[in-house]
Tab-separated table of C-alpha atoms and ligand atoms in Angstrom:
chain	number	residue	atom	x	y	z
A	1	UNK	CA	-6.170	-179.680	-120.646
A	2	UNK	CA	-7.789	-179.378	-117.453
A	3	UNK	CA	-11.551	-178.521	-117.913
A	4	UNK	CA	-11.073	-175.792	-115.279
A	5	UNK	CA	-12.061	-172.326	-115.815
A	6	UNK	CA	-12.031	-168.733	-113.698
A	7	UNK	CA	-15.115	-167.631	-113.756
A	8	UNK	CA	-14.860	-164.250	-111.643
A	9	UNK	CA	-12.320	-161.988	-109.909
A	10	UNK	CA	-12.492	-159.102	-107.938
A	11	UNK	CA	-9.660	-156.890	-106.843
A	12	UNK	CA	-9.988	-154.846	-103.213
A	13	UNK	CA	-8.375	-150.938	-103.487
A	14	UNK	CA	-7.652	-149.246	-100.407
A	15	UNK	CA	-9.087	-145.677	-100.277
A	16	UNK	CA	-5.822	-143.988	-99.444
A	17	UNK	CA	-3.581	-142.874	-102.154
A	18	UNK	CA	0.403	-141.839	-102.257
A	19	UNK	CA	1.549	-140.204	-104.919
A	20	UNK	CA	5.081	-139.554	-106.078
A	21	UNK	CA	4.643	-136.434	-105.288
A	22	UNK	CA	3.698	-136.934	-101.375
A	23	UNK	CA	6.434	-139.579	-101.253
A	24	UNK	CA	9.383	-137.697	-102.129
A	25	UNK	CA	8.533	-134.553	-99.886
A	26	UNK	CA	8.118	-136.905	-96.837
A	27	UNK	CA	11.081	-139.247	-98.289
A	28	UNK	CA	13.378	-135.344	-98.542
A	29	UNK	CA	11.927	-134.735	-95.062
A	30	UNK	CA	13.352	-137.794	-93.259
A	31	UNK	CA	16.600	-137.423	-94.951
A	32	UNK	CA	17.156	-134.141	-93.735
A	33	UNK	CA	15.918	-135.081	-90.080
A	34	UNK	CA	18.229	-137.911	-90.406
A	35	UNK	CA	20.870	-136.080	-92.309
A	36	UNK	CA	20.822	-133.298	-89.321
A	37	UNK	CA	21.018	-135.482	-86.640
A	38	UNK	CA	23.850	-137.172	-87.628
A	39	UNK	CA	25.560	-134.241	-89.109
A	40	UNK	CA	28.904	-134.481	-87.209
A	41	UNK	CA	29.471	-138.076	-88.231
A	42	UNK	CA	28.462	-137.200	-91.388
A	43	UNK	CA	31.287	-133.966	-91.638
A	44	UNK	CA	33.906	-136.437	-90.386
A	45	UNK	CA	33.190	-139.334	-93.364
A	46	UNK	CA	31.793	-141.743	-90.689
A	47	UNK	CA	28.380	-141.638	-92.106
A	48	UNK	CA	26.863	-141.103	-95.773
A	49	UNK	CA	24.703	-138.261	-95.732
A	50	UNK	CA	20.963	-139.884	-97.115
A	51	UNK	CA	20.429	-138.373	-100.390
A	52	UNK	CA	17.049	-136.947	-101.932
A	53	UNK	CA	14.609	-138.989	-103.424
A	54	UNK	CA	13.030	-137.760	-106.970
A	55	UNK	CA	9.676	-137.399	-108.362
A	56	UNK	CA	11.716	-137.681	-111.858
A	57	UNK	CA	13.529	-140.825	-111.539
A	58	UNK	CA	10.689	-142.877	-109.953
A	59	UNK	CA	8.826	-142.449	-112.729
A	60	UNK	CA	11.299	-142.596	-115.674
A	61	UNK	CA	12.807	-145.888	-113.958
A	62	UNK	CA	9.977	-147.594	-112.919
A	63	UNK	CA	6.754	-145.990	-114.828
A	64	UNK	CA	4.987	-145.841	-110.979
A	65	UNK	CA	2.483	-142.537	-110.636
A	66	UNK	CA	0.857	-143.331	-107.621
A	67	UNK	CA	0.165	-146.425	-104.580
A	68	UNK	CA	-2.875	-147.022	-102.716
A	69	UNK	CA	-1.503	-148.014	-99.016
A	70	UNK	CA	-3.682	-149.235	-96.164
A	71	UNK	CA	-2.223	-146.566	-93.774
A	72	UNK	CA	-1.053	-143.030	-95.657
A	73	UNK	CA	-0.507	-141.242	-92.426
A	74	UNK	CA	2.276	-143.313	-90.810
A	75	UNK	CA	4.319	-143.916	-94.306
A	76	UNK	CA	4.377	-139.882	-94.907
A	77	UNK	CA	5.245	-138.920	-91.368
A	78	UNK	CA	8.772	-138.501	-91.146
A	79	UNK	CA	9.625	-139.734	-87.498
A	80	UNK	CA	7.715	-142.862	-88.541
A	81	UNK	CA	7.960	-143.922	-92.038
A	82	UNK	CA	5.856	-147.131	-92.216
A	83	UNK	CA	1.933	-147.959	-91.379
A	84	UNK	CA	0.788	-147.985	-88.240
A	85	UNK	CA	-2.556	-150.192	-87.469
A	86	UNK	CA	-4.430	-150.496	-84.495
A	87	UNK	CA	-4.451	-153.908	-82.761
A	88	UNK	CA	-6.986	-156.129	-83.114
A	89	UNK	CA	-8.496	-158.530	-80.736
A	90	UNK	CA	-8.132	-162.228	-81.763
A	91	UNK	CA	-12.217	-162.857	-82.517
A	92	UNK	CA	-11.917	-160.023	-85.059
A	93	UNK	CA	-11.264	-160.415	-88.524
A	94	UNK	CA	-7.424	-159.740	-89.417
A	95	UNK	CA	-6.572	-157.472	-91.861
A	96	UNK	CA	-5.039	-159.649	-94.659
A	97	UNK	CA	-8.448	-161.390	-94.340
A	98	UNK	CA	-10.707	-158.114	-94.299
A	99	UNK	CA	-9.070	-157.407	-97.697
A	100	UNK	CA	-9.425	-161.144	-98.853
A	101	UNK	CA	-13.438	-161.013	-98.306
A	102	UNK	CA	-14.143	-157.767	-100.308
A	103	UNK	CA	-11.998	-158.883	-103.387
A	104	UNK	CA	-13.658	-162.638	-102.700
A	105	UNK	CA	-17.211	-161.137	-102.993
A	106	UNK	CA	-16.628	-159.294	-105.990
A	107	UNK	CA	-15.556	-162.515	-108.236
A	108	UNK	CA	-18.297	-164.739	-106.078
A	109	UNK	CA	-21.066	-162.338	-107.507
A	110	UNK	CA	-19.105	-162.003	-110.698
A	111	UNK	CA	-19.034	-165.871	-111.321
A	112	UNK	CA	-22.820	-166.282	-109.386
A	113	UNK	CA	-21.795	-168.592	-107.006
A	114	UNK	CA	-22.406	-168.428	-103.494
A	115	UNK	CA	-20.153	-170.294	-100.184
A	116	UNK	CA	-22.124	-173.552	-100.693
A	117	UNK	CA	-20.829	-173.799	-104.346
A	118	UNK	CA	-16.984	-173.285	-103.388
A	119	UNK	CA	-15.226	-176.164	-101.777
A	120	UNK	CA	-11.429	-174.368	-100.729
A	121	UNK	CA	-9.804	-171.270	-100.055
A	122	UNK	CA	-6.159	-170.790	-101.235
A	123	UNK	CA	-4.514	-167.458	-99.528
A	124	UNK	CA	-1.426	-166.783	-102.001
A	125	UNK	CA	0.609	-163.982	-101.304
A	126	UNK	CA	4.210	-162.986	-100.359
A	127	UNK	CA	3.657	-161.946	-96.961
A	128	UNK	CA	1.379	-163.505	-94.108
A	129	UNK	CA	0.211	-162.007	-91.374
A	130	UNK	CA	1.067	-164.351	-88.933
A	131	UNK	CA	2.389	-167.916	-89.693
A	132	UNK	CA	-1.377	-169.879	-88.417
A	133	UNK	CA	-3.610	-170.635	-88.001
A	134	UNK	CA	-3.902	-169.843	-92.063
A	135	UNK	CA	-5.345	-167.079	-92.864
A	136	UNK	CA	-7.252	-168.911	-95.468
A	137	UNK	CA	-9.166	-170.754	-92.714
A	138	UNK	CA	-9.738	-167.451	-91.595
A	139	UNK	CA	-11.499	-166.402	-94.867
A	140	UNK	CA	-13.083	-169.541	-95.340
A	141	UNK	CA	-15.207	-169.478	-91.785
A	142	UNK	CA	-15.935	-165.716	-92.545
A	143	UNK	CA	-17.600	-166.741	-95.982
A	144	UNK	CA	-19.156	-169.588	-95.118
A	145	UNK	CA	-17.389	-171.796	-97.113
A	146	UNK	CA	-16.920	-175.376	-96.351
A	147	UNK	CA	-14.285	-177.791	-96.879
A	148	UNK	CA	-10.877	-176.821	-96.318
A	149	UNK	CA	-8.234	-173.980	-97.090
A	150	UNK	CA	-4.253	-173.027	-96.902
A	151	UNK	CA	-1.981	-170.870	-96.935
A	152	UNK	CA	1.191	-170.066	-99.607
A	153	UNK	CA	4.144	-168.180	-100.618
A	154	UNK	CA	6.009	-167.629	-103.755
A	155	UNK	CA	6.309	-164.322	-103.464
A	156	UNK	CA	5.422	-162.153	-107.095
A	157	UNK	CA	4.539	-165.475	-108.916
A	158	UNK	CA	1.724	-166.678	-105.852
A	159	UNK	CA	-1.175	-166.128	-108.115
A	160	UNK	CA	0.006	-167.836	-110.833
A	161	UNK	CA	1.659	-170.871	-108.876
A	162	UNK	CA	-2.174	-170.576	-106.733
A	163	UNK	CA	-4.153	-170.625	-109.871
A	164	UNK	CA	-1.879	-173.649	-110.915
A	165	UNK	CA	-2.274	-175.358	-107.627
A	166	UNK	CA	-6.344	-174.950	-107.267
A	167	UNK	CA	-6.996	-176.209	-111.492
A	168	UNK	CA	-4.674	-179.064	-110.279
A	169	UNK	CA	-7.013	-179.603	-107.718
A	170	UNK	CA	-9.952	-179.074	-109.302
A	171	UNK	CA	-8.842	-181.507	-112.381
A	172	UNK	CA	-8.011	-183.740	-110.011
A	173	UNK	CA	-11.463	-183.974	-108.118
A	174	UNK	CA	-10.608	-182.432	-104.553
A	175	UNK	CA	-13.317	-179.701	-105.196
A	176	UNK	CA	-15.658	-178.183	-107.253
A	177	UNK	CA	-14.276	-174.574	-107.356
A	178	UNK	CA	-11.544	-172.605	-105.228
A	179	UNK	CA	-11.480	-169.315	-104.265
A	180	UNK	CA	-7.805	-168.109	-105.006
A	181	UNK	CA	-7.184	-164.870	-102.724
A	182	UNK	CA	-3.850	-162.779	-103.220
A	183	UNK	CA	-4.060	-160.169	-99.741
A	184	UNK	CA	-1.125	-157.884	-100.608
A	185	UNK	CA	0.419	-155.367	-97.715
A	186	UNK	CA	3.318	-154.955	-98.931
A	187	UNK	CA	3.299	-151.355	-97.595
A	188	UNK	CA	3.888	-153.155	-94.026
A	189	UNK	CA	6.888	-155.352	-95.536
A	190	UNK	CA	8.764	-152.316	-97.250
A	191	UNK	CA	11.560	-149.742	-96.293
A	192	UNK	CA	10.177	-146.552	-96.784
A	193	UNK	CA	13.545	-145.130	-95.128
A	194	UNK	CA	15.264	-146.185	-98.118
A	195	UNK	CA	15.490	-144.245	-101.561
A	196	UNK	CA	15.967	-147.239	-103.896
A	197	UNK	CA	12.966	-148.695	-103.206
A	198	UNK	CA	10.876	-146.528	-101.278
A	199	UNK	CA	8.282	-146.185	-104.486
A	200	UNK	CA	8.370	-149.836	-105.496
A	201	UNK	CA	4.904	-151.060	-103.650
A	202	UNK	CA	0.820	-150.404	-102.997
A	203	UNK	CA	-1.025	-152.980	-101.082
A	204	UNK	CA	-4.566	-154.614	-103.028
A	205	UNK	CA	-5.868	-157.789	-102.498
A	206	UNK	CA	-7.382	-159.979	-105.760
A	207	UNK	CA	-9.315	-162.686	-105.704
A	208	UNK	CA	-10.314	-165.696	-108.504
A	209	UNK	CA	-13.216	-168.073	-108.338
A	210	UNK	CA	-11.266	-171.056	-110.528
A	211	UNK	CA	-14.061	-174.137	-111.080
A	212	UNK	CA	-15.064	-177.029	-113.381
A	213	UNK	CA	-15.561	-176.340	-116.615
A	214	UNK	CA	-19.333	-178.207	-116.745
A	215	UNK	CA	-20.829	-176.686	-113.148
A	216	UNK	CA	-19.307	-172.950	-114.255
A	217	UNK	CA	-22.434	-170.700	-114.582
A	218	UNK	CA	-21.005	-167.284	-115.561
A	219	UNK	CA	-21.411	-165.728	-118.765
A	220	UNK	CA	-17.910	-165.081	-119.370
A	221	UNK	CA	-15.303	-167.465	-118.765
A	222	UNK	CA	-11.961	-168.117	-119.301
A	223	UNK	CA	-10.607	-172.129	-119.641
A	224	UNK	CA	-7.164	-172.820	-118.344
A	225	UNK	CA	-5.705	-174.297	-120.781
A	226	UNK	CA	-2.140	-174.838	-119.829
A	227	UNK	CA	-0.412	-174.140	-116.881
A	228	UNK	CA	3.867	-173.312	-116.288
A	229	UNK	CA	5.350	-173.059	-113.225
A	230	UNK	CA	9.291	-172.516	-112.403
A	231	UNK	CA	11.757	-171.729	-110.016
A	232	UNK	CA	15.374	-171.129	-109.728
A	233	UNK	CA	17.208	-169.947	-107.008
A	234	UNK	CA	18.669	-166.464	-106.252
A	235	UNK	CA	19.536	-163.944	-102.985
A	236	UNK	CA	18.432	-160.841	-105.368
A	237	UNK	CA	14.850	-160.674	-104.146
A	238	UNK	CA	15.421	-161.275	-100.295
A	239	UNK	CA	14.474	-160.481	-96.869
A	240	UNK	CA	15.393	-162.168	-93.578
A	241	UNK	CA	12.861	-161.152	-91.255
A	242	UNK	CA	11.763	-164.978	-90.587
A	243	UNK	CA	10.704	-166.889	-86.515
A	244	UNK	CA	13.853	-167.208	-85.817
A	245	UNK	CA	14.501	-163.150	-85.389
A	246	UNK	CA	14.251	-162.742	-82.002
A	247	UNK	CA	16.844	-165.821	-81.559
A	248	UNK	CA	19.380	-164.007	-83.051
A	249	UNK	CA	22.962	-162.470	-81.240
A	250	UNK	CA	21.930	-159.375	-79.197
A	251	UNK	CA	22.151	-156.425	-81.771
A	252	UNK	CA	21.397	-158.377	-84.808
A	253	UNK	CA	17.098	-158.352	-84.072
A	254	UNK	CA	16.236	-154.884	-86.796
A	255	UNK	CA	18.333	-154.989	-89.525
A	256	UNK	CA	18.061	-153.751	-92.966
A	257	UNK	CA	17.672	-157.182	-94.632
A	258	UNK	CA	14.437	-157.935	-92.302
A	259	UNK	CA	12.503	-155.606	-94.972
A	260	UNK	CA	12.412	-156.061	-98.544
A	261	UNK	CA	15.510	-155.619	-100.400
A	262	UNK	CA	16.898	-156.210	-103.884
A	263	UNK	CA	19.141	-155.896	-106.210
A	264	UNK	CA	17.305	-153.902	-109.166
A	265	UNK	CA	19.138	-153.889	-112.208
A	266	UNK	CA	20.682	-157.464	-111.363
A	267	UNK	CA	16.982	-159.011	-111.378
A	268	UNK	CA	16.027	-156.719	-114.231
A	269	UNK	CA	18.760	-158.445	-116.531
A	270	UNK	CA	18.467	-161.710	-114.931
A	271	UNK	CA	14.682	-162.467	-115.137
A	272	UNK	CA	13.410	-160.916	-118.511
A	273	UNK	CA	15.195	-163.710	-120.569
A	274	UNK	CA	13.594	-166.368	-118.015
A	275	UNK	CA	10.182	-165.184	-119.103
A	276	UNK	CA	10.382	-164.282	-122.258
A	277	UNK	CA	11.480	-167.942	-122.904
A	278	UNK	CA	9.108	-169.452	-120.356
A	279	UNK	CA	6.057	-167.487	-122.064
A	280	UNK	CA	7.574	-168.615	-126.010
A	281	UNK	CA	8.497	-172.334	-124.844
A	282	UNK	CA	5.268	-173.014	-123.308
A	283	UNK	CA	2.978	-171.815	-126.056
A	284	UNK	CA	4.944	-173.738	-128.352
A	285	UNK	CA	4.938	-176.695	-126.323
A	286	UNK	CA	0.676	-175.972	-126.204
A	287	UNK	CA	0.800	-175.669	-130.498
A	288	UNK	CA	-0.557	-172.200	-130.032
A	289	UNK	CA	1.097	-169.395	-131.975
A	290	UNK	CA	2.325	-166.508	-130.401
A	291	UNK	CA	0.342	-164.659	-133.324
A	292	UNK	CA	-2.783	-166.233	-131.941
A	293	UNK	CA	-2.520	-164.605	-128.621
A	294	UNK	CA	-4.501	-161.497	-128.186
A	295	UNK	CA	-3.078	-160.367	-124.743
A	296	UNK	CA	-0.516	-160.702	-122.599
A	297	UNK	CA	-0.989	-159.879	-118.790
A	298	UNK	CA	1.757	-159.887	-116.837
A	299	UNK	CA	3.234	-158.964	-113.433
A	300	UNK	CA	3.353	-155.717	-112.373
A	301	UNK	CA	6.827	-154.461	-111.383
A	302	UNK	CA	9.037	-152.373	-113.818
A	303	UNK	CA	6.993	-150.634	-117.340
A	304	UNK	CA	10.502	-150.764	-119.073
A	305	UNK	CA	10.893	-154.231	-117.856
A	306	UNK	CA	7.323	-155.560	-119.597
A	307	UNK	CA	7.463	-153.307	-122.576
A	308	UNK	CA	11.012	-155.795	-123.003
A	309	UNK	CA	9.466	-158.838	-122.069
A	310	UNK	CA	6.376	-157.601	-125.101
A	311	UNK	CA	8.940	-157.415	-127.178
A	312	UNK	CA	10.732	-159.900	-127.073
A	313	UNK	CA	7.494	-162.557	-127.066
A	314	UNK	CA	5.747	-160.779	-129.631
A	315	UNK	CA	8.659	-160.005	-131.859
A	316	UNK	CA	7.597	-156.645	-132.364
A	317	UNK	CA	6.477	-153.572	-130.066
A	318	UNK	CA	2.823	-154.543	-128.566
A	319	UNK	CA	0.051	-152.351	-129.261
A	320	UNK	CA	-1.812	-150.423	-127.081
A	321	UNK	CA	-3.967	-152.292	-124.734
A	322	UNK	CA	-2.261	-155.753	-125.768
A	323	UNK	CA	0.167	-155.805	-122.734
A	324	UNK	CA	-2.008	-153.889	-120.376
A	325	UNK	CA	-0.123	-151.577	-117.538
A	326	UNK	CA	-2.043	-150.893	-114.354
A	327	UNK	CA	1.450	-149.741	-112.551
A	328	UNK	CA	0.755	-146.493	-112.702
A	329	UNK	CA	-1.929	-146.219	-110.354
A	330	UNK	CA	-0.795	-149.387	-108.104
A	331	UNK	CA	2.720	-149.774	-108.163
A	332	UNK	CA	4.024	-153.053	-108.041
A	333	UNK	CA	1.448	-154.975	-105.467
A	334	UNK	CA	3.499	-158.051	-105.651
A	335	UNK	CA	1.222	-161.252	-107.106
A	336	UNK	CA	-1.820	-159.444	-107.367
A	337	UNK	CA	-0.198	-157.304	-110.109
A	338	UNK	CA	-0.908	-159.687	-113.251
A	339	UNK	CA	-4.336	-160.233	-111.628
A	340	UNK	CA	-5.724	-157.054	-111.245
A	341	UNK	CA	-4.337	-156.122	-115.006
A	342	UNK	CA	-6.569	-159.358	-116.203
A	343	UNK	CA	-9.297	-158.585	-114.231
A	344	UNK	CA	-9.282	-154.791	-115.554
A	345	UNK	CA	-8.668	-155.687	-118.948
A	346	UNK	CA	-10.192	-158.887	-120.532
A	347	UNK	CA	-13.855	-157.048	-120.821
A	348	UNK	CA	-13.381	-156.651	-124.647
A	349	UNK	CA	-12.141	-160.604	-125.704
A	350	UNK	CA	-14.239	-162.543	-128.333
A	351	UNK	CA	-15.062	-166.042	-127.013
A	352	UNK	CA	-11.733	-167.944	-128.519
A	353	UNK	CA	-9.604	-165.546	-128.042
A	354	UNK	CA	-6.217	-166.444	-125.948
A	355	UNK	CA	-4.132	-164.670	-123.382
A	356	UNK	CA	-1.435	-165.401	-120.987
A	357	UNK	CA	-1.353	-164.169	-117.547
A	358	UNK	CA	2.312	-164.320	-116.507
A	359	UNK	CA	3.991	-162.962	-113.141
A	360	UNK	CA	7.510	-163.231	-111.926
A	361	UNK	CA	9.616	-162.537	-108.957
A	362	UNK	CA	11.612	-162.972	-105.686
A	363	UNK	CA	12.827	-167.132	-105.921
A	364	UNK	CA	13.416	-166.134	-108.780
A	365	UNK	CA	9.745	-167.619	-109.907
A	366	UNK	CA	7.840	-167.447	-112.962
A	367	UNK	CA	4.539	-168.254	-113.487
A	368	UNK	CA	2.566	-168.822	-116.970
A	369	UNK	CA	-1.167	-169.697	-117.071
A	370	UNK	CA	-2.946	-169.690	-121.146
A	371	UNK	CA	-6.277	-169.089	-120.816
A	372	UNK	CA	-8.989	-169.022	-123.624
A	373	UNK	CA	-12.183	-167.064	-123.515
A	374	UNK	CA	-15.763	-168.642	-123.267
A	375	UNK	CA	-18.757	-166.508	-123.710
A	376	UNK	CA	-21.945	-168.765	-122.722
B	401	CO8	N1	15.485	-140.920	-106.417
B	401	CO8	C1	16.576	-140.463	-107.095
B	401	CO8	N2	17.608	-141.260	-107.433
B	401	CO8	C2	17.539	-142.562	-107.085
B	401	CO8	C3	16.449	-143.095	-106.366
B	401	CO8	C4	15.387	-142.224	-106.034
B	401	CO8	N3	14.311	-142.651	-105.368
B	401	CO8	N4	16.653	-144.407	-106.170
B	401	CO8	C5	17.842	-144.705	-106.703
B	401	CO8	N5	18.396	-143.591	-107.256
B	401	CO8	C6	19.693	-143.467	-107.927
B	401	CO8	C7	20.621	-144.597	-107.513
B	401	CO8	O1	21.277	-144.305	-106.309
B	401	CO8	C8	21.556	-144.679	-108.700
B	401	CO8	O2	22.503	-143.648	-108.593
B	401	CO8	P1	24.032	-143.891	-109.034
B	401	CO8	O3	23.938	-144.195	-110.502
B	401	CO8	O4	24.686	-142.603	-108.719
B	401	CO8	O5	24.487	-145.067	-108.247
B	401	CO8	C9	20.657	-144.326	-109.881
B	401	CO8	O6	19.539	-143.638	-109.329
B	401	CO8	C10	20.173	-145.558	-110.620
B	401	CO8	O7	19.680	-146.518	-109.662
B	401	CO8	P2	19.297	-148.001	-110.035
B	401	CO8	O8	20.397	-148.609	-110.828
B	401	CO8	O9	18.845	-148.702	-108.791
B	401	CO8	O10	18.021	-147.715	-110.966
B	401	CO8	P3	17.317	-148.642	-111.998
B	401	CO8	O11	17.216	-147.909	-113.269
B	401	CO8	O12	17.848	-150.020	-112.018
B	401	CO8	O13	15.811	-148.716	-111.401
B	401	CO8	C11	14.406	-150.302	-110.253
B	401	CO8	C12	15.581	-149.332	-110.145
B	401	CO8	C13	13.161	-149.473	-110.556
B	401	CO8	C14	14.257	-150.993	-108.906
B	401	CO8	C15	14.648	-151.311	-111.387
B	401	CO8	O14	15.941	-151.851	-111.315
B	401	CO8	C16	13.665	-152.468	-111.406
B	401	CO8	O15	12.466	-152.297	-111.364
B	401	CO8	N6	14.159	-153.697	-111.514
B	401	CO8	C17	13.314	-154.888	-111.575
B	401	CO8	C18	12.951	-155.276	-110.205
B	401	CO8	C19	11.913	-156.364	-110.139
B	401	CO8	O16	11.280	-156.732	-111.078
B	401	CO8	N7	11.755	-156.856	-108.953
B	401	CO8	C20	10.758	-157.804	-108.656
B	401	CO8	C21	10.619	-157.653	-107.194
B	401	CO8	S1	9.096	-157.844	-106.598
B	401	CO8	C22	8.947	-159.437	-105.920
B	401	CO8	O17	9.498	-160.383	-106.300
B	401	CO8	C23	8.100	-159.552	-104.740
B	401	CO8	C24	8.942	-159.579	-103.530
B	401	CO8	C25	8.090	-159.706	-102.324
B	401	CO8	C26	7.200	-158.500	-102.100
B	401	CO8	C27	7.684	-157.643	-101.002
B	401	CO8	C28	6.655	-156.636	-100.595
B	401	CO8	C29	7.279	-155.399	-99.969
């Protein structure tokens, strides 16, 4: 359809690890700081005493081992309980864009292009570091890349809507290739002072090199075939931590909702019959069987939630390695999820064969790209 292909990714992995392990013990150690401090309000019923987080349920609910986090040190210390960065000056590079130029070199080299071959720079993620200017133009300048770049946000499903947006692009004749960057801190963005999500994220940052089909030089490729993009609106993914903070009544400026919060189980039910019919209804509306497709990556959030989703597009259970799951060692790093699963996993395709890279998320969104495999 759109004589685009990705011809190299890269994903960026901090250093510093958190398991479930380290989590709970600092998790158990706020709550009882917390839990002792307010102990009188908490004997007369005017407070809830904070209950213990468990190494158990993280796993069992979510299938989450471990996070790699920019900052380990501020997140585990109980008086603190989020990462703390130093400042940096204006003329250095910020972080979202340190992470964006590591992944970005990786699927450069991987797709043997260099700056001069790359016209744009799309930064897709779910949080920015500050509003402009874009953090893309920021990446762009440090690569050398001409042209132009932006910034977007659709939370979970930015890669997918990103990759949609640059093969639009690129079909269309506004550049030759775009460098589709997915800088994920979501470590900075979530409530580590609260059990129900405490374990959800990691930060990573992914990158794709998407270009036309007749300049693309790397050995393996994959062709977009078809791209799906949709959105419907819902308050269970939310946060309100937006400009207009500060400009709210006196007392109102650090509230819960300024983090990430969700309803779990609500969004659970709610979005795997989206996908699951997105996914079905755009392969048939592409003539391509469901029994032609050799894997399915999707978005990284829940393992009980994509083993579902498997099942229900496959028909059956999928086999191992057909619905790779890289959540155990990253958590759920928002868009870059899917990503980093394709990048990790599509070594082993025959040219021809077909996958779907499919993410999902706070809107709600759901992305669905097909791609095809092309060994030169
Ligand atoms: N330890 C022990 N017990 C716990 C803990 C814990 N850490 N947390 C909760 N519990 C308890 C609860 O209190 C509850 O107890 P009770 O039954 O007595 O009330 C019980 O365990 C069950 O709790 P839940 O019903 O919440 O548990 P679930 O089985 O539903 O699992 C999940 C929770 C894992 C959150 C699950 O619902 C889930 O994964 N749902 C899907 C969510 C999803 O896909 N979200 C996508 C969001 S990501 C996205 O869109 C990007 C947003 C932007 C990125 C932001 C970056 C920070």
């Amino acid at each position: 359809m759109s004589n685009v292909v990705i011809s190299g990714t890269g994903v960026f992995t901090p250093k510093e690890v958190i398991t479930n392990e380290e989590l709970v013990v600092a998790f158990n150690a706020y709550a009882d700081l917390q839990n002792e401090k307010y102990a009188d309000e908490i004997a007369k019923g005017e407070r809830d005493a904070i209950a213990y987080s468990s190494e158990e349920f993280i796993f069992k609910a979510s299938g989450i081992e471990r996070r790699h986090v920019l900052n380990k040190s501020g997140i585990l210390n109980p008086e603190i309980m989020h990462p703390t960065f130093e400042k940096r000056d204006d003329d250095e590079l910020s972080l979202m864009a340190e992470m964006a130029v590591e992944a970005a070199k990786s699927a450069m080299q991987q797709a043997g292009r260099k700056a001069e071959d790359i016209d744009a720079v799309i930064v897709a993620a779910s949080n920015h570091e500050r509003a402009y200017p874009a953090i893309a133009v920021e990446i762009q300048q440090a690569l050398g890349i001409e042209g132009f770049g932006f910034d977007m946000n659709v939370a979970c499903s930015s890669a997918t809507f990103g990759i949609q947006s640059a093969a639009d692009m690129i079909s269309a004749g506004s550049a030759r290739a775009i460098l589709m960057v997915n800088p994920e801190i979501c470590s900075g963005h979530l409530e580590w002072r609260d059990r129900d999500c405490h374990f959800i994220f990691g930060d990573v940052c992914t990158a794709v090199l998407l270009e036309q089909k007749n300049l693309a030089v790397a050995t393996d490729q994959f062709e977009i075939l078809s791209t799906r993009c949709l959105t419907k609106f819902s308050n269970n993914i939310r946060n309100n931590h937006g400009f207009l903070r500060r400009s709210l009544p006196e007392g109102l400026s650090d509230q819960r909702d300024m983090q990430f919060m969700q309803e779990g189980r609500k969004v659970f039910r709610e979005v795997v019959p989206i996908v699951s019919e997105l996914i079905l209804s755009h392969l048939k509306d592409e003539n391509i069987d469901i029994g032609d497709v050799s894997r399915l990556w999707l978005h990284q959030a829940n393992k009980a939630m994509n083993d579902f989703i498997g099942r229900k597009v496959l028909g059956r259970v999928p086999e191992p390695g057909e619905q790779p799951n890289i959540l155990h060692e990253y958590a759920n790093t928002s868009s870059a999820g899917s990503i980093i699963a394709f990048s990790q996993n599509n070594a082993d395709l025959k040219d021809g064969d077909l996958g779907v890279i499919c993410s999902f998320g706070a809107g709600y969104s759901v992305g669905n790209v097909i791609v095809q495999k092309r060994r030169m």
